[in-house]
Every structure is written in structure tokens, then in C-alpha cells.
mmCIF file of C-alpha atoms and ligand atoms in Angstrom:
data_model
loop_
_atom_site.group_PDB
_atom_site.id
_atom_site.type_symbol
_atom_site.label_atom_id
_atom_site.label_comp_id
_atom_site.label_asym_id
_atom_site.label_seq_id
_atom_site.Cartn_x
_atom_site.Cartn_y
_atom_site.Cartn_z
ATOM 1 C CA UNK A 1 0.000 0.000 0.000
ATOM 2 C CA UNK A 2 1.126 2.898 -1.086
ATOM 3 C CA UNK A 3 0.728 6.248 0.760
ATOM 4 C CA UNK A 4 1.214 9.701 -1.176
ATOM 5 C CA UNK A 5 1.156 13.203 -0.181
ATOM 6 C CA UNK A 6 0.622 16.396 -2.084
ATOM 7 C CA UNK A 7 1.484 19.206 0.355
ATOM 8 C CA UNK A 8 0.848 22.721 -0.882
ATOM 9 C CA UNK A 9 -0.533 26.003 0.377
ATOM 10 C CA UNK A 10 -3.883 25.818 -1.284
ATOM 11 C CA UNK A 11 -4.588 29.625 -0.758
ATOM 12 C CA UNK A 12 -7.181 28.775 -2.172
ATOM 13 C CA UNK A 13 -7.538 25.474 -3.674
ATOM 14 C CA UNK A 14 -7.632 26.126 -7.360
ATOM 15 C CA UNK A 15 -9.103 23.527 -10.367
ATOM 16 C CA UNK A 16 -5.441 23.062 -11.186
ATOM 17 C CA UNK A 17 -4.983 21.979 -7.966
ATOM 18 C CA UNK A 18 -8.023 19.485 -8.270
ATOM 19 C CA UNK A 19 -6.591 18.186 -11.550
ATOM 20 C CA UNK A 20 -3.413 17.013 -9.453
ATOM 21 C CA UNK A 21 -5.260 15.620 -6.690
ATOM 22 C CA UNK A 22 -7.576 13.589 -9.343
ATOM 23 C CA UNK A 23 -4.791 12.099 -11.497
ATOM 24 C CA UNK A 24 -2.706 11.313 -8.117
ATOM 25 C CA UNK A 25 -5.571 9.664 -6.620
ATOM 26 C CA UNK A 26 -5.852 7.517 -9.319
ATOM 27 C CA UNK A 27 -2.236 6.168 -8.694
ATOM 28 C CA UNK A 28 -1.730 5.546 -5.369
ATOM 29 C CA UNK A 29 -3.580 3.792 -2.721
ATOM 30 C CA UNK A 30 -4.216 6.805 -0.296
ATOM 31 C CA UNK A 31 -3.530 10.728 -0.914
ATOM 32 C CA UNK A 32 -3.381 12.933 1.568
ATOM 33 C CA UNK A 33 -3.298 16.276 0.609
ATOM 34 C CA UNK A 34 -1.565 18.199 3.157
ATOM 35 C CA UNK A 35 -2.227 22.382 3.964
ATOM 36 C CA UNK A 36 0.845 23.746 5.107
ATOM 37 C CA UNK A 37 -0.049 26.027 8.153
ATOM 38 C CA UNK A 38 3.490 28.710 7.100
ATOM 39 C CA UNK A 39 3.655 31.357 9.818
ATOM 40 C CA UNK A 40 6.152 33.001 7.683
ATOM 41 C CA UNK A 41 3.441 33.667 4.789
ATOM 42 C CA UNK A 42 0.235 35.535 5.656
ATOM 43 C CA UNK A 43 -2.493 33.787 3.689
ATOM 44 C CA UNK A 44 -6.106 35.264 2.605
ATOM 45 C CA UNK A 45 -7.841 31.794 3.931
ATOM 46 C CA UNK A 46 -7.229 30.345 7.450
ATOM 47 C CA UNK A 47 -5.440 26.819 7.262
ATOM 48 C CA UNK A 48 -9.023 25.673 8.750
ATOM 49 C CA UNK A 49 -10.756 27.627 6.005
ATOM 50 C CA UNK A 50 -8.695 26.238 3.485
ATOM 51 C CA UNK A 51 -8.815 22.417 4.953
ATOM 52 C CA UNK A 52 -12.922 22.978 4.801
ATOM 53 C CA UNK A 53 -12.803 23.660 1.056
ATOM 54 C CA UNK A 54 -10.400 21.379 0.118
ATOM 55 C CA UNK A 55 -12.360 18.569 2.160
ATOM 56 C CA UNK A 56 -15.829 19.575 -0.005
ATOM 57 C CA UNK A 57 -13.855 19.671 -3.425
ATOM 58 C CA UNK A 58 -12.873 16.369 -2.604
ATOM 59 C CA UNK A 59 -15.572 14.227 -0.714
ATOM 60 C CA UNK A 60 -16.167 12.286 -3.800
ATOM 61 C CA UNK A 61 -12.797 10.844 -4.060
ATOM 62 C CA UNK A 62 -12.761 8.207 -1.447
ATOM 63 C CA UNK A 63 -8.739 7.704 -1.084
ATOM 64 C CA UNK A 64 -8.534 11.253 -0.319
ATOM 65 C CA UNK A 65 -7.254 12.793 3.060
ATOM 66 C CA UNK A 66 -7.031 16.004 3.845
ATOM 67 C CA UNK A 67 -5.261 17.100 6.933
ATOM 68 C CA UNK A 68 -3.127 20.384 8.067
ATOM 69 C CA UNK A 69 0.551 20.702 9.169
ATOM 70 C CA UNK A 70 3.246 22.829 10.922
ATOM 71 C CA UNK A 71 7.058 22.345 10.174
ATOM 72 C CA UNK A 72 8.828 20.608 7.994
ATOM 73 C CA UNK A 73 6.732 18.392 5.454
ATOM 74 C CA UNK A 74 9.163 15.278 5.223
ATOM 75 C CA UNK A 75 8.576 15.220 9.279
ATOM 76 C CA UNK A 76 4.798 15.275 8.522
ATOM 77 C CA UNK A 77 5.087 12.490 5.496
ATOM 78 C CA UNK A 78 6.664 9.940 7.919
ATOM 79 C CA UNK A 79 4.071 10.914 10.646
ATOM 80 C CA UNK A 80 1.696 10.166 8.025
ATOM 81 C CA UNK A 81 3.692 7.262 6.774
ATOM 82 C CA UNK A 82 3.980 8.450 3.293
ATOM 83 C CA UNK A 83 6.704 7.642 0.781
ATOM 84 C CA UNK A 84 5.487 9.917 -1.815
ATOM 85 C CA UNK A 85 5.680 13.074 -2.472
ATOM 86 C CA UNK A 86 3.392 15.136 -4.959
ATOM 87 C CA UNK A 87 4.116 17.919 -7.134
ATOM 88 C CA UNK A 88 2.994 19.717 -9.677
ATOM 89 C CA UNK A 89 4.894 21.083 -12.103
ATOM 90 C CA UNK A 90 3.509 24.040 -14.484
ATOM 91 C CA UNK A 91 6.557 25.379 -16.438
ATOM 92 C CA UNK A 92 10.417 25.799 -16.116
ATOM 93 C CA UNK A 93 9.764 28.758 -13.761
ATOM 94 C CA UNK A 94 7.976 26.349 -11.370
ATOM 95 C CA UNK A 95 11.692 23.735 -11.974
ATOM 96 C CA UNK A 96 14.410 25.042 -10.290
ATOM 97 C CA UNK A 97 12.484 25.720 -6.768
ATOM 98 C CA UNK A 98 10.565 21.966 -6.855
ATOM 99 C CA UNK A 99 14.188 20.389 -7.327
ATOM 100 C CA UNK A 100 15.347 22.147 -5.119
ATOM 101 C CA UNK A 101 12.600 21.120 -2.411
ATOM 102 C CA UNK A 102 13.109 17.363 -3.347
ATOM 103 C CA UNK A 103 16.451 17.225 -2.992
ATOM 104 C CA UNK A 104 16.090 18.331 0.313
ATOM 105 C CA UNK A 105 13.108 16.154 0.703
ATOM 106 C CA UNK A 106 15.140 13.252 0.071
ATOM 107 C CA UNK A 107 18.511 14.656 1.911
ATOM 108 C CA UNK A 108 16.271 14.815 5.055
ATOM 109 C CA UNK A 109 14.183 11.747 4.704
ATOM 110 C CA UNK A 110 15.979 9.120 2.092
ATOM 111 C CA UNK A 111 12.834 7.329 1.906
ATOM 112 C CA UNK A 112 10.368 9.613 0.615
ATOM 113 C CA UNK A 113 10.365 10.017 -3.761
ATOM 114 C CA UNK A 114 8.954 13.557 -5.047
ATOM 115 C CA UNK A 115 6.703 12.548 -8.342
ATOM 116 C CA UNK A 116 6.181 15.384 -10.460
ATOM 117 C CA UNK A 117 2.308 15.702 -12.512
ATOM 118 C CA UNK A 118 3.032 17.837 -15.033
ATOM 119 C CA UNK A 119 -0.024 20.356 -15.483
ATOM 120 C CA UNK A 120 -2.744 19.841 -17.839
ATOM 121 C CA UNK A 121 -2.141 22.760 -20.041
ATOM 122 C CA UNK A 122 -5.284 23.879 -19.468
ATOM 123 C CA UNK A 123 -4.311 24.995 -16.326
ATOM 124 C CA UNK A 124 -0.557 25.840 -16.288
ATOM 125 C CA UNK A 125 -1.138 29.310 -16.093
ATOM 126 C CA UNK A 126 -2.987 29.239 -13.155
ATOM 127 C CA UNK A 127 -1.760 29.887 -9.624
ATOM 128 C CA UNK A 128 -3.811 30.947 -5.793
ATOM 129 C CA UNK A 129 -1.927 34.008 -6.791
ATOM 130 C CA UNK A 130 -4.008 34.994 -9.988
ATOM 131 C CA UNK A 131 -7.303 33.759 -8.699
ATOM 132 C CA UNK A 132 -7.075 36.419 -5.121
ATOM 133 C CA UNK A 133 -5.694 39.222 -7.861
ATOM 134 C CA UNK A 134 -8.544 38.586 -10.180
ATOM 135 C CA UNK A 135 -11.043 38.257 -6.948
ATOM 136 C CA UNK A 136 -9.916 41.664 -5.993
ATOM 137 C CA UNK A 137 -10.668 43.086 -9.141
ATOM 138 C CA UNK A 138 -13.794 41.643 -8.872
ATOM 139 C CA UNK A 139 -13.471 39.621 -11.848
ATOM 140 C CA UNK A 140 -15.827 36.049 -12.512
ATOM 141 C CA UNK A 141 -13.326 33.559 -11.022
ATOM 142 C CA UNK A 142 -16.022 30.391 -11.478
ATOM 143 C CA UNK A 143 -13.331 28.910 -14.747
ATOM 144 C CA UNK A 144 -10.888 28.954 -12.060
ATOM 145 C CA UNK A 145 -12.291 27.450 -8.506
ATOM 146 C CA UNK A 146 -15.128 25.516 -7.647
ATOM 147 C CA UNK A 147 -18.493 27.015 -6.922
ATOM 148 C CA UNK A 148 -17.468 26.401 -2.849
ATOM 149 C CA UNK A 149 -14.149 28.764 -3.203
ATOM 150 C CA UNK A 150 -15.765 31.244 -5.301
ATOM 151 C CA UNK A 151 -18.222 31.731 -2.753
ATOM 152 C CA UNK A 152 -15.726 31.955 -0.151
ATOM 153 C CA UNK A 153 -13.758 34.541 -2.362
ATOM 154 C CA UNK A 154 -16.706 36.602 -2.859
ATOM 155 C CA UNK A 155 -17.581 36.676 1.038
ATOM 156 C CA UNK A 156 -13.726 38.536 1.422
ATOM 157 C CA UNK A 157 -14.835 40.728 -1.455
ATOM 158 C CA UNK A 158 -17.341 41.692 0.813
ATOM 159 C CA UNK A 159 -15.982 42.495 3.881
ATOM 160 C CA UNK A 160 -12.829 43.863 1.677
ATOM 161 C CA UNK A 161 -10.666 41.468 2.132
ATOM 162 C CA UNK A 162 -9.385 40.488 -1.488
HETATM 163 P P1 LIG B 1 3.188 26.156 -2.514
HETATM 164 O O1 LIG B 1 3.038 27.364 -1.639
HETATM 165 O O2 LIG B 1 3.794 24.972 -1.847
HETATM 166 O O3 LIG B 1 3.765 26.420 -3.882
HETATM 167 P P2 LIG B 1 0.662 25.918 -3.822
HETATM 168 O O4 LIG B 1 -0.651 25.733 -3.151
HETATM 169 O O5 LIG B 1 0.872 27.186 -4.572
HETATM 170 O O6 LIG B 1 1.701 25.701 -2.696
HETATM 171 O O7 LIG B 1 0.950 24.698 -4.779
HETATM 172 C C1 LIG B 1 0.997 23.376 -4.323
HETATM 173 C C2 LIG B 1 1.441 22.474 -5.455
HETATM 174 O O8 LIG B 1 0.481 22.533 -6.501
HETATM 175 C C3 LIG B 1 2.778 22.833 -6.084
HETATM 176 O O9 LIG B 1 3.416 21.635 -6.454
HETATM 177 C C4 LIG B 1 2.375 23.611 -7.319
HETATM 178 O O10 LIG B 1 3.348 23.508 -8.336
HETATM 179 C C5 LIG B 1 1.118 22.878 -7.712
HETATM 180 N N1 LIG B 1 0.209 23.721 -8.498
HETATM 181 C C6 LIG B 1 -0.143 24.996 -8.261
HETATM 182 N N2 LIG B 1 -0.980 25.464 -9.211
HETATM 183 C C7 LIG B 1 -1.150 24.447 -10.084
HETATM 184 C C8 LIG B 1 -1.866 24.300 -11.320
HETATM 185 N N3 LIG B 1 -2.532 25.317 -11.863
HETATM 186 N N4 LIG B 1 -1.828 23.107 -11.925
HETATM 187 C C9 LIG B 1 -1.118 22.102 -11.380
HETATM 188 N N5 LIG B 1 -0.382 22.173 -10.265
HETATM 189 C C10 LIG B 1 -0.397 23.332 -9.621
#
């Protein structure tokens, strides 16, 4: 049985995101996708926020997980007991930062394997980034996030937020 893990911000959970977590799910046993609570950033969504949304984009997938963390991810992964790691990979910009983090990955925890998805193109331009800019412009983010996260996007539009 193999356990994988696809840890990311997920500030918000995007449909690019979803595309990862769909095609990963359908190659190893469990997936648990992982929210990264990062004192260091200050993110729109709480990590609880963002753990809700993810966990409603993804109740239909039943070897799905999704849990939050502090610290280092490869100390979560063996918590967890996972010997993958997931990441996605949208275009050479995205390259020399995700080698970077798995050869560290591995330096600190020789067991665990980074597997790269690379994007569908349909969404290799899309990033958590470009969905809160367009959100604050108060632009239709619905081809970008599910119907869940747009509503949640809107309600910081409202209180002014995004
Ligand atoms: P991080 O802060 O760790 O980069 P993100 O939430 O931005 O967290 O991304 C988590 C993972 O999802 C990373 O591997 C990133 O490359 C990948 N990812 C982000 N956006 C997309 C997308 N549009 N399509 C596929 N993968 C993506």
C-alpha cells in the first residue's frame, strides 16, 4: 500500500490543484493532501478555512485525506507514513524551486520520492496568486475554482478582504 502526499498552500484550492489531486488519486492507494499552516506567509484563507474547502472539493474521491501541518513536510510524510511526495509542475519557472525542495526532501528523509504531474495545459497558467488578484478586481473567477471557493472569495470581497 502505497501512501502519497501532495502538500501545498492551497490559498485557495484552485481547479489546477483538483486536476493534481484527481490524477494522483488515481495512482496511489491513499492521498493525503496536506495544507501547510506557514507562519512566515500571511495567507487570505485560514489553514481551517482552506482544509474545509479542500475537504468539499474532494468528498467524492474516497482515497482522499485532507489534513493540516506545521514544520517541515518530510517530518509530517513519515508521521503520516507516506513515501510519496506530490508535485505539480507548471513550467520551467515552477523547476528550479521543486528540485530544489526534493532534494532536500530526500537529503532529510531518504525514503520519501517527489513525483512530479506535469499540469494539464489547461491549467498551467494558473496559480492561488491569480485567482485572489482577479477576486480583488472583482473579476468572474467560477473557470478557475469551484463554486465552494468562489463563494468563499466573494464573502472577502465583501468584507474587503481580497
Ligand atoms: P506552494 O506554496 O507549496 O507552492 P501551492 O498551493 O501554490 O503551494 O501549490 C501546491 C502544489 O500545486 C505545487 O506543487 C504547485 O506547483 C502545484 N500547483 C499549483 N498550481 C497548479 C496548477 N494550476 N496546476 C497544477 N499544479 C499546480
Amino acid at each position: 500500500m502505497t501512501t502519497a502526499m501532495y502538500p501545498g498552500s492551497f490559498d485557495p484550492v484552485t481547479r489546477g490543484h483538483l486536476d493534481i489531486i484527481k490524477r494522483a488519486s488515481r495512482m496511489f492507494d491513499k492521498l493525503i493532501v496536506a495544507v501547510l499552516n506557514n507562519s512566515a506567509k500571511t495567507p487570505l484563507f485560514t489553514v481551517e478555512q482552506r482544509v474545509e474547502m479542500l475537504r468539499e472539493c474532494c468528498k467524492d474521491i474516497p482515497n482522499v485525506e485532507v489534513a493540516s501541518f506545521d514544520g517541515l513536510t518530510v517530518n509530517f510524510a513519515k508521521a503520516c507514513g507516506a513515501t510519496v511526495m506530490v508535485r505539480g509542475l507548471r513550467a520551467v519557472t515552477d523547476f528550479e524551486n521543486e528540485m530544489q525542495l526534493a532534494h532536500t526532501n530526500h537529503a532529510l528523509l531518504p525514503g520519501i520520492e517527489t513525483v512530479f504531474l506535469a499540469t494539464s495545459i489547461k491549467w498551467s497558467y494558473l496559480s492561488s496568486t491569480i485567482v485572489k488578484e482577479a477576486a480583488h478586481y472583482r473579476q468572474d473567477v467560477s473557470q478557475f475554482v469551484t463554486p465552494n471557493v468562489e463563494a468563499a472569495l466573494l464573502a472577502k470581497q465583501r468584507h474587503g478582504d481580497v
